Every structure is written in C-alpha cells, then in structure tokens.
XYZ file of C-alpha atoms in Angstrom:
153
model
C -22.778 29.347 6.617
C -23.367 29.175 2.869
C -23.124 26.027 0.790
C -19.964 24.871 -0.891
C -19.579 24.430 -4.632
C -19.043 20.887 -5.911
C -15.415 21.744 -6.589
C -14.849 23.054 -3.059
C -16.593 20.014 -1.595
C -14.402 17.649 -3.650
C -11.233 19.469 -2.545
C -12.330 19.253 1.101
C -13.004 15.509 0.680
C -9.439 15.071 -0.532
C -8.119 17.188 2.340
C -10.100 14.925 4.686
C -8.297 11.939 3.158
C -4.990 13.502 4.115
C -3.866 14.450 0.616
C -1.354 17.236 0.078
C -2.105 20.180 -2.193
C 0.161 18.653 -4.838
C -1.706 15.330 -4.708
C -5.049 17.121 -4.888
C -3.799 19.138 -7.860
C -2.696 15.969 -9.657
C -6.017 14.243 -9.055
C -8.142 17.214 -10.117
C -5.769 18.351 -12.907
C -5.023 21.692 -11.288
C -1.825 23.417 -10.306
C -0.817 23.145 -6.636
C -1.209 26.923 -6.364
C -4.774 26.567 -7.668
C -5.760 24.330 -4.749
C -4.902 26.878 -2.065
C -7.528 29.500 -3.070
C -10.184 26.788 -3.274
C -9.386 25.593 0.246
C -9.310 29.208 1.480
C -12.739 29.938 -0.067
C -14.190 26.827 1.573
C -12.632 27.806 4.915
C -14.097 31.319 4.642
C -17.574 29.991 3.771
C -17.469 27.579 6.714
C -15.888 30.044 9.152
C -12.923 27.733 9.746
C -9.469 28.748 10.902
C -7.595 26.000 8.994
C -8.237 23.147 6.551
C -8.796 20.356 9.128
C -11.217 22.642 10.970
C -13.043 23.222 7.650
C -13.364 19.453 7.183
C -14.779 19.077 10.689
C -17.289 21.901 10.178
C -18.329 20.522 6.775
C -18.973 17.113 8.361
C -21.001 18.663 11.180
C -23.031 20.677 8.670
C -23.756 17.538 6.637
C -21.824 18.794 3.605
C -19.405 15.873 3.923
C -20.652 12.553 5.200
C -17.742 12.012 7.589
C -17.618 8.284 6.894
C -14.119 6.899 6.547
C -13.176 6.062 3.013
C -11.623 2.634 2.727
C -8.910 3.774 0.349
C -7.896 6.726 2.436
C -6.797 4.604 5.376
C -4.568 1.900 3.919
C -1.831 1.243 1.427
C -3.809 -1.009 -0.930
C -3.655 -4.662 -1.868
C -0.641 -5.532 0.305
C -2.252 -3.914 3.352
C -5.290 -6.170 3.008
C -3.063 -9.249 2.855
C -1.017 -8.063 5.820
C -4.168 -7.713 7.888
C -5.432 -11.133 6.789
C -8.350 -9.584 4.879
C -9.695 -10.406 1.458
C -8.668 -7.488 -0.786
C -11.501 -5.230 -1.926
C -12.328 -5.005 -5.619
C -10.698 -1.597 -6.039
C -7.429 -2.926 -4.609
C -7.591 -6.048 -6.781
C -8.087 -3.899 -9.854
C -5.138 -1.724 -8.847
C -2.953 -4.774 -8.281
C -3.945 -6.216 -11.682
C -3.072 -2.934 -13.384
C 0.256 -2.788 -11.543
C 1.192 -6.383 -12.427
C 0.183 -6.003 -16.069
C 2.316 -2.877 -16.350
C 5.261 -4.743 -14.817
C 4.809 -7.638 -17.214
C 4.752 -5.235 -20.136
C 8.112 -3.794 -19.053
C 9.766 -7.215 -18.704
C 11.624 -8.671 -21.677
C 9.651 -11.113 -23.769
C 10.271 -14.803 -23.122
C 8.613 -15.911 -26.373
C 12.037 -16.444 -27.959
C 13.095 -18.759 -25.142
C 14.916 -18.228 -21.896
C 17.311 -15.330 -21.634
C 20.949 -16.207 -22.031
C 23.795 -14.209 -20.561
C 25.633 -11.957 -22.970
C 28.932 -13.685 -23.631
C 31.194 -14.118 -26.582
C 29.971 -16.744 -29.056
C 31.274 -20.249 -28.526
C 34.200 -21.261 -30.699
C 33.652 -24.168 -33.078
C 36.183 -26.296 -31.184
C 34.252 -26.092 -27.911
C 31.667 -28.732 -27.075
C 28.110 -27.739 -27.913
C 26.475 -29.605 -25.021
C 26.307 -26.449 -22.943
C 29.271 -27.384 -20.748
C 32.694 -25.958 -21.384
C 35.885 -27.758 -20.657
C 38.030 -26.003 -18.064
C 40.765 -23.920 -19.635
C 44.307 -24.310 -18.535
C 45.898 -21.064 -17.397
C 47.903 -19.458 -20.165
C 51.613 -19.144 -19.651
C 53.494 -16.049 -20.607
C 55.840 -16.349 -23.527
C 59.271 -17.474 -22.400
C 58.150 -18.251 -18.844
C 59.573 -21.332 -17.219
C 57.212 -24.064 -15.992
C 56.290 -23.570 -12.382
C 58.027 -25.766 -9.817
C 55.930 -27.533 -7.251
C 55.860 -25.619 -3.973
C 55.089 -28.737 -1.972
C 58.275 -29.336 0.008
C 56.844 -31.916 2.360
C 58.429 -35.305 2.038
C 56.468 -38.435 2.701
C-alpha cells in the first residue's frame, strides 16, 4: 500500500466527514467531476472497494487519524445550545459571521423606526398620530339608510 498525496488525503478526510462530491469540490475549489478521480486513485492505492472502505483502510494504516472531528458531527451553534453545551469557538465565530451578515441585510434604523408605506396625511387630519374614524361615503343620489332595528321596547 503506497502513501497518499496530500490532496488525496484531504479528499478522504472530507469523505470521512460525510461530505458529498459537490461539497468537497466547493471546499477545495474543484469541479465535482474532479473529485471522483481523486477518490478513485486513493481507493486504488489503498486497495479499497469503495470510498468508505478507503477511509477505514486509511485510518488503519495511520494515514488518517480516525478521531471524530467536532464539526463533522453536529449542525453548529444551535446544536450546542440544544445539547446544553457551551458553543465551541469555531461555532461562535460562525454564528457571529451569520448574525453580522443578517444585520447588514436589514434596513438601517438610523433614520428612525420604519413606518408603513401609506399615503401622506392630509393637512386637515390631526397630526398626533391618531386618525379620526371616517364615516362611510354614500353614493351620489342614495337615500339615507333606514334603521333595520324593528324591535319595539
């Protein structure tokens, strides 16, 4: 069994973390079709029949350490909180980045609170923020409505 190149070892580490070829390609700036030959070369060098078998053989040969990677087995910051754990530094950094990006997308509140988009207030309306209730408009030529209350008291 010959040794793996650094590139092949890195690809096998990502396979061991459960990443798809597309995810590996994104992380290593390759095309998804470029990952397959790398995995196949590593499998051939290790004498493996499939990728998980190659990971197992690489661990047994000491080419991969076989220790679980903390960020390969959970969903991040929220997973720590769900388990009642203190989030690790990598997850805190990821959460900070996520929240800062969200804040950047939100509209600025420096100009004051957002107001709903409505037509501007007419000069005759009160400016205290409260509007007087409007009476329903009657159609031209319509007769006033008769009371429908026929109960006598």
